[in-house]
Amino acid sequence: MNDDIQAKLRELPAVSVVLEEMTDDIARHGHQAVTKAVREHLSLLREQLQRGETADIAVEGVLSSVRRMLSNQNQSTLLPVFNLTGIVLHSNLGRASLSEAAIAAMSKIASGASTLEYDISEGKRGDRDSHIEAIICELTGAEAATVVNNNAAAVLLTLNTLALNKSVPVSRGELVEIGGSFRVPDIMSRSGCRLIEVGTTNRTHLADYADAIDADTALLMRVHTSNYRIEGFTKAVPERELAHLAAQHDLPFVVDMGCGNLIDLKALGLPHEATAWETLKNGADLVLFSGDKLLGGPQAGIIAGEKSLIAQIKKNPIKRALRLDKLTLAGLEATLQLYRNPDALTSQLPTLRLLTRSEADVRSQAERLCNLVTKALGNSYSVDIANLSSQIGSGSFPVEVLPSAGLAISSKSGEDGELRALDRRFHELPNPIIGRISNGVLLLDLRCLEPNHERQFVEQLKDLSL
Ligand SMILES: *Cc1c(COP(=O)(O)O)cnc(C)c1O
């Protein structure tokens, strides 16, 4: 090692010297974390010097590097983002945004003890489902209800309770995969029942079910083919007929409804989707649905229907492993309470507010933002207002689209790399902006940019450092 390097190494500040300057940082991050960061950075500098490289070994430089390290360490990777993908209920971006009422209810319960499993009038142990059962029954017309971690759990628990070691006929047209990890045949085998495939992919008749029923059959199940649609020469058995067949054989009829709708969506100008109320009226003994899809609440799975079946499900020891925590219960209850006043839903419930935003409203927002975004992006990019189509998402309504508007950003050079670089920059913002690149343009669908987040969206563009 030459003398020069030796001299530089001797100039490296000692750990204690750096720490002396970091009393405030130690108060914030703790002595151990700060000491560790200082040691790591000094050893990095030592290695650089030993390799003959230049390194900033002044105390000031060391301090700022260590402070950057400490603040990076505290950065969560679970971040709020601007969902400008055009998919309102985006499964990878957290599905439904919660209402203010749900957030308030969750935060009220979060900070202290609660009556989670305490019956206040009796002064003894209570049931956590009791807080929510009555309102589910009120909104669905069910006799009884229970709640679990998500709809996948609802399907698993229902089948494991009612069909363990028995068989369940399901139409071949309904053996769907939802979002990669939920596949009907897999969840059935894990819940301990045997799937009996009936009918064909495009056509299943009542006789197919009738032929499949034997002494081993536990129940009949219908699965909402949420995320795909078969068109053309198709046939599915109406719910009423399936319910009738099940009743004839004294079997429960279970419907996995998927997205969980409680209201007349057509009246809001959205595509029709059966409600839990209608499905139970059609003769389903149990309906299962998600809390964080169309319903607009926190992640949950709701099981509603006949009292004796719900009682069996609640007694299954697996229920304990799938139960909801107090925050989710509070958020779900507050979400459901909003449904008592359906007229206010499109203003109070973000999911329905976003889904029912008019094209004109989104377009005027695009017009408002176009210049600001153009300025922020500098000379290399051009920004245009674009007609777009939003999707409802989360596996519901695979075909229907909502007319929307947004910004279409293209690079003036026409180079794909430049557009991808901008997309990356958007992703690196403190609250990442998630759009989509399509045919050489970066599209930002503004349907999900709520006006009260607009300022933050614009402010952030300053950090793009283009
Ligand atoms: C979404 C969906 C599920 C899974 O629900 P999660 O709440 O995501 O667990 C199950 N079945 C159907 C038909 C669905 O659409």
Tab-separated table of C-alpha atoms and ligand atoms in Angstrom:
chain	number	residue	atom	x	y	z
A	1	MET	CA	0.000	0.000	0.000
A	2	ASN	CA	1.455	3.351	-0.896
A	3	ASP	CA	2.073	6.117	1.624
A	4	ASP	CA	-0.635	8.278	0.165
A	5	ILE	CA	-3.300	5.697	0.888
A	6	GLN	CA	-1.887	5.066	4.373
A	7	ALA	CA	-2.122	8.788	5.088
A	8	LYS	CA	-5.711	8.983	3.893
A	9	LEU	CA	-6.699	5.989	6.010
A	10	ARG	CA	-5.270	7.708	9.081
A	11	GLU	CA	-7.402	10.757	8.292
A	12	LEU	CA	-10.662	8.748	8.415
A	13	PRO	CA	-12.650	10.071	11.384
A	14	ALA	CA	-13.100	7.730	14.331
A	15	VAL	CA	-16.550	6.335	15.095
A	16	SER	CA	-16.653	8.279	18.370
A	17	VAL	CA	-15.843	11.535	16.603
A	18	VAL	CA	-18.759	11.104	14.181
A	19	LEU	CA	-21.110	10.039	16.983
A	20	GLU	CA	-20.323	13.195	18.945
A	21	GLU	CA	-21.950	15.187	16.155
A	22	MET	CA	-25.037	13.011	16.081
A	23	THR	CA	-26.796	13.525	19.428
A	24	ASP	CA	-30.087	14.528	17.751
A	25	ASP	CA	-29.940	11.551	15.395
A	26	ILE	CA	-29.269	9.229	18.341
A	27	ALA	CA	-32.316	10.595	20.132
A	28	ARG	CA	-34.437	9.861	17.083
A	29	HIS	CA	-33.049	6.548	15.820
A	30	GLY	CA	-31.391	5.075	18.921
A	31	HIS	CA	-27.700	4.658	19.799
A	32	GLN	CA	-27.384	1.173	18.389
A	33	ALA	CA	-28.814	1.965	14.950
A	34	VAL	CA	-26.739	5.133	14.575
A	35	THR	CA	-23.491	3.466	15.686
A	36	LYS	CA	-24.113	0.612	13.280
A	37	ALA	CA	-24.747	2.999	10.382
A	38	VAL	CA	-21.578	5.001	11.181
A	39	ARG	CA	-19.453	1.836	11.392
A	40	GLU	CA	-20.849	0.559	8.114
A	41	HIS	CA	-20.227	3.804	6.316
A	42	LEU	CA	-16.681	4.190	7.656
A	43	SER	CA	-15.797	0.668	6.653
A	44	LEU	CA	-17.179	1.349	3.180
A	45	LEU	CA	-14.941	4.432	2.942
A	46	ARG	CA	-11.954	2.411	4.184
A	47	GLU	CA	-12.457	-0.160	1.444
A	48	GLN	CA	-12.739	2.568	-1.181
A	49	LEU	CA	-9.461	4.150	-0.009
A	50	GLN	CA	-7.708	0.785	0.067
A	51	ARG	CA	-8.680	0.222	-3.546
A	52	GLY	CA	-7.067	3.567	-4.320
A	53	GLU	CA	-10.389	5.280	-5.025
A	54	THR	CA	-11.275	8.775	-3.900
A	55	ALA	CA	-13.698	9.053	-1.017
A	56	ASP	CA	-15.293	11.896	0.913
A	57	ILE	CA	-13.793	11.354	4.352
A	58	ALA	CA	-14.579	14.771	5.846
A	59	VAL	CA	-16.798	14.560	8.921
A	60	GLU	CA	-19.486	16.653	7.187
A	61	GLY	CA	-19.665	14.222	4.259
A	62	VAL	CA	-19.749	11.223	6.559
A	63	LEU	CA	-22.574	12.802	8.569
A	64	SER	CA	-24.761	13.443	5.575
A	65	SER	CA	-24.212	9.939	4.163
A	66	VAL	CA	-25.017	8.312	7.486
A	67	ARG	CA	-28.142	10.464	7.866
A	68	ARG	CA	-29.291	9.418	4.409
A	69	MET	CA	-28.725	5.766	5.342
A	70	LEU	CA	-30.768	6.164	8.521
A	71	SER	CA	-33.665	7.839	6.789
A	72	ASN	CA	-33.690	5.226	4.018
A	73	GLN	CA	-33.808	2.483	6.622
A	74	ASN	CA	-36.983	3.988	8.046
A	75	GLN	CA	-38.659	4.173	4.664
A	76	SER	CA	-41.530	1.746	4.349
A	77	THR	CA	-42.107	-0.071	1.103
A	78	LEU	CA	-45.850	-0.040	1.767
A	79	LEU	CA	-46.666	3.374	0.326
A	80	PRO	CA	-49.773	5.225	-0.740
A	81	VAL	CA	-49.833	5.592	-4.536
A	82	PHE	CA	-51.834	7.453	-7.117
A	83	ASN	CA	-53.746	4.733	-8.935
A	84	LEU	CA	-54.014	6.170	-12.440
A	85	THR	CA	-54.146	2.760	-14.112
A	86	GLY	CA	-57.830	3.144	-14.981
A	87	ILE	CA	-58.678	0.045	-12.926
A	88	VAL	CA	-60.740	1.300	-10.005
A	89	LEU	CA	-60.591	-1.776	-7.764
A	90	HIS	CA	-56.986	-2.744	-8.468
A	91	SER	CA	-56.091	-5.929	-6.613
A	92	ASN	CA	-52.354	-5.140	-6.612
A	93	LEU	CA	-52.972	-1.582	-5.419
A	94	GLY	CA	-55.089	-2.476	-2.422
A	95	ARG	CA	-58.599	-2.642	-3.935
A	96	ALA	CA	-61.199	-0.401	-2.230
A	97	SER	CA	-60.206	2.936	-0.672
A	98	LEU	CA	-62.025	3.227	2.627
A	99	SER	CA	-64.679	5.778	3.445
A	100	GLU	CA	-64.031	8.476	6.021
A	101	ALA	CA	-66.585	6.767	8.251
A	102	ALA	CA	-64.677	3.471	8.085
A	103	ILE	CA	-61.335	5.137	8.755
A	104	ALA	CA	-62.762	7.025	11.734
A	105	ALA	CA	-64.294	3.848	13.160
A	106	MET	CA	-61.011	1.955	12.778
A	107	SER	CA	-58.976	4.674	14.362
A	108	LYS	CA	-61.402	4.954	17.301
A	109	ILE	CA	-61.025	1.259	18.056
A	110	ALA	CA	-57.292	1.134	17.346
A	111	SER	CA	-56.144	3.302	20.210
A	112	GLY	CA	-57.522	1.415	23.184
A	113	ALA	CA	-59.501	-1.431	24.661
A	114	SER	CA	-62.908	-2.216	23.185
A	115	THR	CA	-65.966	-4.447	23.574
A	116	LEU	CA	-64.563	-6.733	20.845
A	117	GLU	CA	-65.551	-9.908	22.690
A	118	TYR	CA	-67.275	-8.405	25.683
A	119	ASP	CA	-71.016	-8.301	26.150
A	120	ILE	CA	-71.387	-5.017	27.993
A	121	SER	CA	-74.976	-5.570	29.149
A	122	GLU	CA	-74.278	-9.011	30.570
A	123	GLY	CA	-70.809	-8.145	31.780
A	124	LYS	CA	-69.382	-11.339	30.321
A	125	ARG	CA	-67.586	-12.764	27.350
A	126	GLY	CA	-69.193	-11.915	23.997
A	127	ASP	CA	-68.867	-12.865	20.334
A	128	ARG	CA	-66.898	-10.652	17.957
A	129	ASP	CA	-69.295	-11.385	15.094
A	130	SER	CA	-72.192	-9.977	17.129
A	131	HIS	CA	-71.218	-6.400	16.231
A	132	ILE	CA	-71.803	-6.982	12.582
A	133	GLU	CA	-74.258	-9.846	12.170
A	134	ALA	CA	-77.439	-7.795	12.511
A	135	ILE	CA	-76.487	-5.260	9.875
A	136	ILE	CA	-75.407	-7.955	7.397
A	137	CYS	CA	-78.788	-9.635	7.915
A	138	GLU	CA	-80.594	-6.324	7.494
A	139	LEU	CA	-78.847	-5.614	4.185
A	140	THR	CA	-79.000	-9.114	2.708
A	141	GLY	CA	-82.220	-10.520	4.171
A	142	ALA	CA	-80.205	-13.409	5.673
A	143	GLU	CA	-81.124	-15.108	8.963
A	144	ALA	CA	-77.559	-15.189	10.212
A	145	ALA	CA	-74.055	-14.206	9.184
A	146	THR	CA	-70.386	-14.515	10.043
A	147	VAL	CA	-67.219	-12.843	8.780
A	148	VAL	CA	-63.691	-13.999	8.007
A	149	ASN	CA	-60.411	-12.688	6.611
A	150	ASN	CA	-61.444	-12.613	2.927
A	151	ASN	CA	-63.720	-14.355	0.483
A	152	ALA	CA	-61.158	-17.082	-0.221
A	153	ALA	CA	-61.316	-17.866	3.510
A	154	ALA	CA	-65.125	-17.804	3.361
A	155	VAL	CA	-65.101	-20.444	0.592
A	156	LEU	CA	-62.477	-22.547	2.376
A	157	LEU	CA	-64.282	-22.438	5.720
A	158	THR	CA	-67.727	-23.112	4.259
A	159	LEU	CA	-66.558	-26.128	2.259
A	160	ASN	CA	-64.420	-27.463	5.091
A	161	THR	CA	-67.406	-27.246	7.443
A	162	LEU	CA	-70.144	-28.567	5.202
A	163	ALA	CA	-68.345	-30.833	2.743
A	164	LEU	CA	-65.308	-32.371	4.467
A	165	ASN	CA	-64.551	-35.767	2.879
A	166	LYS	CA	-67.643	-35.430	0.723
A	167	SER	CA	-68.212	-34.356	-2.848
A	168	VAL	CA	-69.376	-31.083	-4.379
A	169	PRO	CA	-70.530	-30.834	-7.987
A	170	VAL	CA	-69.436	-27.618	-9.738
A	171	SER	CA	-70.020	-26.623	-13.357
A	172	ARG	CA	-66.917	-26.861	-15.581
A	173	GLY	CA	-67.722	-23.320	-16.681
A	174	GLU	CA	-67.183	-22.057	-13.128
A	175	LEU	CA	-63.794	-23.604	-12.293
A	176	VAL	CA	-62.155	-20.188	-12.385
A	177	GLU	CA	-58.871	-18.742	-11.262
A	178	ILE	CA	-59.137	-15.364	-9.548
A	179	GLY	CA	-55.936	-13.341	-9.413
A	180	GLY	CA	-53.434	-16.174	-9.670
A	181	SER	CA	-53.658	-17.704	-6.228
A	182	PHE	CA	-57.364	-18.434	-5.857
A	183	ARG	CA	-58.353	-21.384	-8.042
A	184	VAL	CA	-61.632	-23.109	-7.362
A	185	PRO	CA	-60.328	-26.696	-7.759
A	186	ASP	CA	-57.332	-25.983	-5.491
A	187	ILE	CA	-59.327	-24.323	-2.729
A	188	MET	CA	-61.793	-27.225	-2.862
A	189	SER	CA	-59.133	-29.865	-2.432
A	190	ARG	CA	-57.496	-27.871	0.396
A	191	SER	CA	-60.807	-27.613	2.166
A	192	GLY	CA	-61.011	-31.382	2.129
A	193	CYS	CA	-63.846	-31.932	-0.315
A	194	ARG	CA	-63.959	-33.677	-3.679
A	195	LEU	CA	-64.781	-31.632	-6.729
A	196	ILE	CA	-67.164	-33.349	-9.142
A	197	GLU	CA	-66.977	-31.528	-12.455
A	198	VAL	CA	-70.313	-31.299	-14.203
A	199	GLY	CA	-71.371	-30.088	-17.649
A	200	THR	CA	-68.965	-28.538	-20.129
A	201	THR	CA	-67.050	-25.277	-20.323
A	202	ASN	CA	-69.804	-23.469	-22.187
A	203	ARG	CA	-72.977	-25.370	-21.308
A	204	THR	CA	-74.179	-26.958	-18.086
A	205	HIS	CA	-77.721	-28.257	-17.655
A	206	LEU	CA	-79.826	-29.012	-14.600
A	207	ALA	CA	-79.638	-32.713	-15.518
A	208	ASP	CA	-75.830	-32.566	-15.262
A	209	TYR	CA	-76.138	-31.577	-11.614
A	210	ALA	CA	-78.954	-34.040	-10.982
A	211	ASP	CA	-76.864	-36.897	-12.434
A	212	ALA	CA	-73.904	-35.972	-10.229
A	213	ILE	CA	-75.836	-36.072	-6.960
A	214	ASP	CA	-75.366	-39.243	-4.897
A	215	ALA	CA	-75.084	-40.253	-1.255
A	216	ASP	CA	-71.657	-38.612	-1.112
A	217	THR	CA	-72.812	-35.174	-2.184
A	218	ALA	CA	-72.493	-32.501	0.507
A	219	LEU	CA	-73.921	-29.437	-1.204
A	220	LEU	CA	-74.385	-27.699	-4.536
A	221	MET	CA	-72.162	-24.734	-5.265
A	222	ARG	CA	-72.280	-21.964	-7.818
A	223	VAL	CA	-69.165	-19.808	-8.360
A	224	HIS	CA	-69.474	-16.369	-9.922
A	225	THR	CA	-67.240	-16.407	-13.009
A	226	SER	CA	-66.092	-12.953	-11.950
A	227	ASN	CA	-63.247	-12.264	-14.279
A	228	TYR	CA	-64.213	-13.890	-17.536
A	229	ARG	CA	-67.263	-14.356	-19.649
A	230	ILE	CA	-68.235	-17.035	-22.101
A	231	GLU	CA	-70.327	-15.755	-24.967
A	232	GLY	CA	-72.084	-17.495	-27.809
A	233	PHE	CA	-73.564	-20.992	-27.418
A	234	THR	CA	-73.785	-21.026	-23.621
A	235	LYS	CA	-76.052	-22.249	-20.873
A	236	ALA	CA	-75.906	-21.968	-17.127
A	237	VAL	CA	-78.654	-23.246	-14.838
A	238	PRO	CA	-80.660	-20.411	-13.247
A	239	GLU	CA	-80.115	-20.058	-9.510
A	240	ARG	CA	-83.755	-20.802	-8.713
A	241	GLU	CA	-83.605	-24.176	-10.490
A	242	LEU	CA	-80.358	-25.106	-8.799
A	243	ALA	CA	-81.795	-24.081	-5.437
A	244	HIS	CA	-84.867	-26.209	-6.112
A	245	LEU	CA	-82.752	-29.238	-7.046
A	246	ALA	CA	-80.647	-28.828	-3.909
A	247	ALA	CA	-83.765	-28.555	-1.735
A	248	GLN	CA	-85.229	-31.714	-3.311
A	249	HIS	CA	-82.143	-33.594	-2.164
A	250	ASP	CA	-81.982	-31.830	1.176
A	251	LEU	CA	-78.605	-30.283	0.285
A	252	PRO	CA	-77.451	-26.737	1.013
A	253	PHE	CA	-77.042	-24.466	-2.019
A	254	VAL	CA	-73.981	-22.218	-1.665
A	255	VAL	CA	-73.196	-19.273	-3.948
A	256	ASP	CA	-69.720	-17.723	-4.088
A	257	MET	CA	-70.768	-14.293	-5.348
A	258	GLY	CA	-67.282	-12.828	-5.639
A	259	CYS	CA	-67.562	-9.085	-5.528
A	260	GLY	CA	-70.373	-8.621	-3.041
A	261	ASN	CA	-72.979	-6.195	-4.241
A	262	LEU	CA	-75.793	-4.927	-2.040
A	263	ILE	CA	-77.530	-2.360	-4.226
A	264	ASP	CA	-79.115	-1.818	-7.634
A	265	LEU	CA	-76.063	-0.788	-9.646
A	266	LYS	CA	-78.115	-0.181	-12.776
A	267	ALA	CA	-79.844	2.713	-11.026
A	268	LEU	CA	-76.383	4.301	-10.707
A	269	GLY	CA	-75.665	3.843	-14.391
A	270	LEU	CA	-73.357	0.877	-13.756
A	271	PRO	CA	-73.648	-2.654	-15.187
A	272	HIS	CA	-76.112	-4.977	-13.463
A	273	GLU	CA	-74.774	-7.276	-10.788
A	274	ALA	CA	-76.910	-9.580	-8.644
A	275	THR	CA	-77.278	-8.499	-5.031
A	276	ALA	CA	-76.819	-10.810	-2.063
A	277	TRP	CA	-80.492	-10.146	-1.251
A	278	GLU	CA	-81.631	-11.364	-4.702
A	279	THR	CA	-79.439	-14.443	-4.582
A	280	LEU	CA	-80.744	-15.466	-1.164
A	281	LYS	CA	-84.287	-14.805	-2.401
A	282	ASN	CA	-83.573	-17.078	-5.370
A	283	GLY	CA	-83.037	-19.848	-2.872
A	284	ALA	CA	-79.351	-19.802	-1.990
A	285	ASP	CA	-78.827	-21.113	1.540
A	286	LEU	CA	-75.516	-19.312	1.866
A	287	VAL	CA	-73.922	-16.448	-0.033
A	288	LEU	CA	-70.209	-15.660	0.224
A	289	PHE	CA	-68.603	-12.399	-0.879
A	290	SER	CA	-65.631	-10.063	-0.450
A	291	GLY	CA	-65.578	-6.923	1.694
A	292	ASP	CA	-63.046	-4.963	-0.334
A	293	LYS	CA	-64.332	-5.341	-3.869
A	294	LEU	CA	-67.555	-3.577	-4.929
A	295	LEU	CA	-68.725	-3.394	-1.339
A	296	GLY	CA	-66.021	-0.766	-0.773
A	297	GLY	CA	-64.871	-1.845	2.678
A	298	PRO	CA	-61.765	-3.420	4.226
A	299	GLN	CA	-60.498	-6.879	3.248
A	300	ALA	CA	-63.022	-9.377	4.590
A	301	GLY	CA	-65.143	-12.344	3.592
A	302	ILE	CA	-68.827	-12.351	4.456
A	303	ILE	CA	-70.896	-15.508	4.845
A	304	ALA	CA	-74.629	-14.944	5.136
A	305	GLY	CA	-77.647	-17.225	5.066
A	306	GLU	CA	-79.357	-19.963	6.992
A	307	LYS	CA	-78.944	-19.954	10.737
A	308	SER	CA	-78.107	-23.626	11.290
A	309	LEU	CA	-75.424	-23.561	8.563
A	310	ILE	CA	-73.856	-20.384	9.965
A	311	ALA	CA	-73.857	-21.973	13.426
A	312	GLN	CA	-71.957	-25.004	12.085
A	313	ILE	CA	-69.470	-22.765	10.297
A	314	LYS	CA	-68.829	-20.723	13.429
A	315	LYS	CA	-68.075	-23.894	15.398
A	316	ASN	CA	-65.357	-25.037	12.974
A	317	PRO	CA	-61.968	-24.602	14.738
A	318	ILE	CA	-60.560	-23.182	11.475
A	319	LYS	CA	-62.834	-20.144	11.961
A	320	ARG	CA	-60.460	-19.092	14.745
A	321	ALA	CA	-57.578	-18.994	12.285
A	322	LEU	CA	-59.571	-16.960	9.779
A	323	ARG	CA	-61.343	-14.503	12.060
A	324	LEU	CA	-61.360	-10.762	11.523
A	325	ASP	CA	-59.336	-8.445	13.724
A	326	LYS	CA	-60.987	-5.577	15.580
A	327	LEU	CA	-59.896	-2.878	13.134
A	328	THR	CA	-61.386	-4.664	10.159
A	329	LEU	CA	-64.586	-5.366	12.079
A	330	ALA	CA	-64.914	-1.690	12.946
A	331	GLY	CA	-64.198	-0.616	9.357
A	332	LEU	CA	-66.564	-3.174	7.863
A	333	GLU	CA	-69.380	-2.240	10.231
A	334	ALA	CA	-69.003	1.464	9.412
A	335	THR	CA	-68.942	0.657	5.682
A	336	LEU	CA	-72.124	-1.399	5.954
A	337	GLN	CA	-73.848	1.366	7.918
A	338	LEU	CA	-73.420	3.650	4.911
A	339	TYR	CA	-75.616	1.234	2.944
A	340	ARG	CA	-78.550	2.161	5.183
A	341	ASN	CA	-78.739	5.391	3.212
A	342	PRO	CA	-78.239	4.287	-0.409
A	343	ASP	CA	-78.816	7.807	-1.758
A	344	ALA	CA	-75.685	9.041	-0.007
A	345	LEU	CA	-73.511	6.115	-1.100
A	346	THR	CA	-72.088	7.718	-4.222
A	347	SER	CA	-70.797	10.623	-2.163
A	348	GLN	CA	-69.765	8.729	1.016
A	349	LEU	CA	-68.245	5.534	-0.347
A	350	PRO	CA	-65.074	6.125	-2.397
A	351	THR	CA	-65.521	2.973	-4.529
A	352	LEU	CA	-68.969	4.036	-5.735
A	353	ARG	CA	-67.935	7.680	-5.903
A	354	LEU	CA	-65.107	6.799	-8.292
A	355	LEU	CA	-67.137	4.321	-10.311
A	356	THR	CA	-69.936	6.825	-10.869
A	357	ARG	CA	-67.750	9.864	-11.675
A	358	SER	CA	-68.995	11.243	-14.960
A	359	GLU	CA	-66.755	11.323	-17.987
A	360	ALA	CA	-67.288	15.101	-18.154
A	361	ASP	CA	-66.040	15.524	-14.597
A	362	VAL	CA	-62.896	13.483	-15.243
A	363	ARG	CA	-62.330	15.340	-18.503
A	364	SER	CA	-62.528	18.762	-16.878
A	365	GLN	CA	-59.950	17.575	-14.362
A	366	ALA	CA	-57.730	16.462	-17.255
A	367	GLU	CA	-58.090	19.925	-18.784
A	368	ARG	CA	-57.180	21.518	-15.457
A	369	LEU	CA	-54.051	19.399	-15.080
A	370	CYS	CA	-52.778	19.210	-18.643
A	371	ASN	CA	-50.781	22.466	-18.571
A	372	LEU	CA	-49.374	21.859	-15.110
A	373	VAL	CA	-48.131	18.413	-16.067
A	374	THR	CA	-46.761	19.698	-19.390
A	375	LYS	CA	-44.717	22.315	-17.512
A	376	ALA	CA	-43.467	19.839	-14.936
A	377	LEU	CA	-42.247	17.400	-17.591
A	378	GLY	CA	-40.106	19.938	-19.466
A	379	ASN	CA	-39.217	19.972	-23.124
A	380	SER	CA	-38.725	16.292	-23.844
A	381	TYR	CA	-42.336	15.261	-23.422
A	382	SER	CA	-45.703	16.302	-24.795
A	383	VAL	CA	-48.974	15.883	-22.938
A	384	ASP	CA	-52.420	15.518	-24.506
A	385	ILE	CA	-55.898	15.021	-23.147
A	386	ALA	CA	-57.119	11.529	-24.019
A	387	ASN	CA	-60.413	9.642	-24.089
A	388	LEU	CA	-59.912	6.530	-21.991
A	389	SER	CA	-61.898	3.566	-20.719
A	390	SER	CA	-61.717	2.678	-17.045
A	391	GLN	CA	-62.415	-0.789	-15.716
A	392	ILE	CA	-64.216	-1.678	-12.513
A	393	GLY	CA	-61.559	-4.246	-11.642
A	394	SER	CA	-60.870	-6.827	-8.914
A	395	GLY	CA	-62.152	-9.543	-11.144
A	396	SER	CA	-65.641	-8.119	-11.506
A	397	PHE	CA	-67.080	-7.035	-14.840
A	398	PRO	CA	-64.437	-8.325	-17.250
A	399	VAL	CA	-66.090	-6.802	-20.296
A	400	GLU	CA	-67.814	-3.583	-19.265
A	401	VAL	CA	-65.878	-0.311	-19.349
A	402	LEU	CA	-66.570	3.157	-18.002
A	403	PRO	CA	-65.906	6.070	-20.366
A	404	SER	CA	-63.164	8.159	-18.774
A	405	ALA	CA	-60.461	10.704	-19.571
A	406	GLY	CA	-56.872	11.380	-18.703
A	407	LEU	CA	-53.466	12.465	-19.911
A	408	ALA	CA	-51.468	10.808	-22.658
A	409	ILE	CA	-47.758	11.524	-22.361
A	410	SER	CA	-45.391	10.854	-25.220
A	411	SER	CA	-41.677	11.507	-25.593
A	412	LYS	CA	-40.904	14.000	-28.330
A	413	SER	CA	-38.002	11.898	-29.532
A	414	GLY	CA	-40.426	8.999	-29.948
A	415	GLU	CA	-38.006	6.815	-28.012
A	416	ASP	CA	-39.522	4.086	-25.895
A	417	GLY	CA	-36.656	4.248	-23.424
A	418	GLU	CA	-37.408	7.860	-22.634
A	419	LEU	CA	-41.029	7.065	-21.860
A	420	ARG	CA	-40.046	4.131	-19.672
A	421	ALA	CA	-37.587	6.388	-17.838
A	422	LEU	CA	-40.419	8.818	-17.082
A	423	ASP	CA	-42.618	5.952	-15.885
A	424	ARG	CA	-39.772	4.920	-13.550
A	425	ARG	CA	-39.457	8.490	-12.259
A	426	PHE	CA	-43.185	8.487	-11.519
A	427	HIS	CA	-42.691	5.262	-9.572
A	428	GLU	CA	-39.849	6.761	-7.540
A	429	LEU	CA	-41.883	9.688	-6.205
A	430	PRO	CA	-42.684	9.696	-2.467
A	431	ASN	CA	-46.275	8.757	-3.425
A	432	PRO	CA	-45.653	6.869	-6.655
A	433	ILE	CA	-47.818	7.633	-9.658
A	434	ILE	CA	-48.908	4.419	-11.373
A	435	GLY	CA	-50.062	4.799	-14.966
A	436	ARG	CA	-49.771	2.407	-17.873
A	437	ILE	CA	-47.763	2.429	-21.090
A	438	SER	CA	-49.788	1.529	-24.140
A	439	ASN	CA	-48.801	1.884	-27.800
A	440	GLY	CA	-45.885	4.193	-27.085
A	441	VAL	CA	-47.757	6.560	-24.764
A	442	LEU	CA	-47.876	6.753	-20.991
A	443	LEU	CA	-51.540	6.984	-20.007
A	444	LEU	CA	-52.731	8.502	-16.737
A	445	ASP	CA	-56.444	7.753	-16.294
A	446	LEU	CA	-57.691	10.434	-13.897
A	447	ARG	CA	-60.891	8.690	-12.764
A	448	CYS	CA	-59.261	7.713	-9.465
A	449	LEU	CA	-57.535	11.032	-8.769
A	450	GLU	CA	-59.954	12.474	-6.260
A	451	PRO	CA	-60.108	16.289	-6.373
A	452	ASN	CA	-58.899	16.510	-2.750
A	453	HIS	CA	-55.672	14.711	-3.731
A	454	GLU	CA	-55.099	16.850	-6.786
A	455	ARG	CA	-52.879	19.400	-5.076
A	456	GLN	CA	-50.599	16.747	-3.658
A	457	PHE	CA	-50.372	15.162	-7.104
A	458	VAL	CA	-49.290	18.470	-8.648
A	459	GLU	CA	-46.898	19.416	-5.812
A	460	GLN	CA	-45.085	16.119	-6.168
A	461	LEU	CA	-44.319	16.704	-9.821
A	462	LYS	CA	-41.655	19.185	-8.643
A	463	ASP	CA	-39.701	16.203	-7.303
A	464	LEU	CA	-39.484	14.548	-10.709
A	465	SER	CA	-36.073	16.186	-11.274
A	466	LEU	CA	-36.163	15.838	-15.034
B	1	LIG	C1	-62.516	-12.339	-5.685
B	1	LIG	C2	-63.165	-13.648	-5.611
B	1	LIG	C3	-62.782	-14.574	-4.642
B	1	LIG	C4	-61.674	-14.290	-3.671
B	1	LIG	O1	-62.047	-13.253	-2.805
B	1	LIG	P1	-60.931	-12.537	-1.878
B	1	LIG	O2	-61.753	-11.607	-1.038
B	1	LIG	O3	-59.994	-11.873	-2.796
B	1	LIG	O4	-60.300	-13.609	-1.079
B	1	LIG	C5	-63.425	-15.778	-4.590
B	1	LIG	N1	-64.399	-16.075	-5.477
B	1	LIG	C6	-64.801	-15.211	-6.425
B	1	LIG	C7	-65.882	-15.618	-7.374
B	1	LIG	C8	-64.199	-13.961	-6.526
B	1	LIG	O5	-64.575	-13.100	-7.466
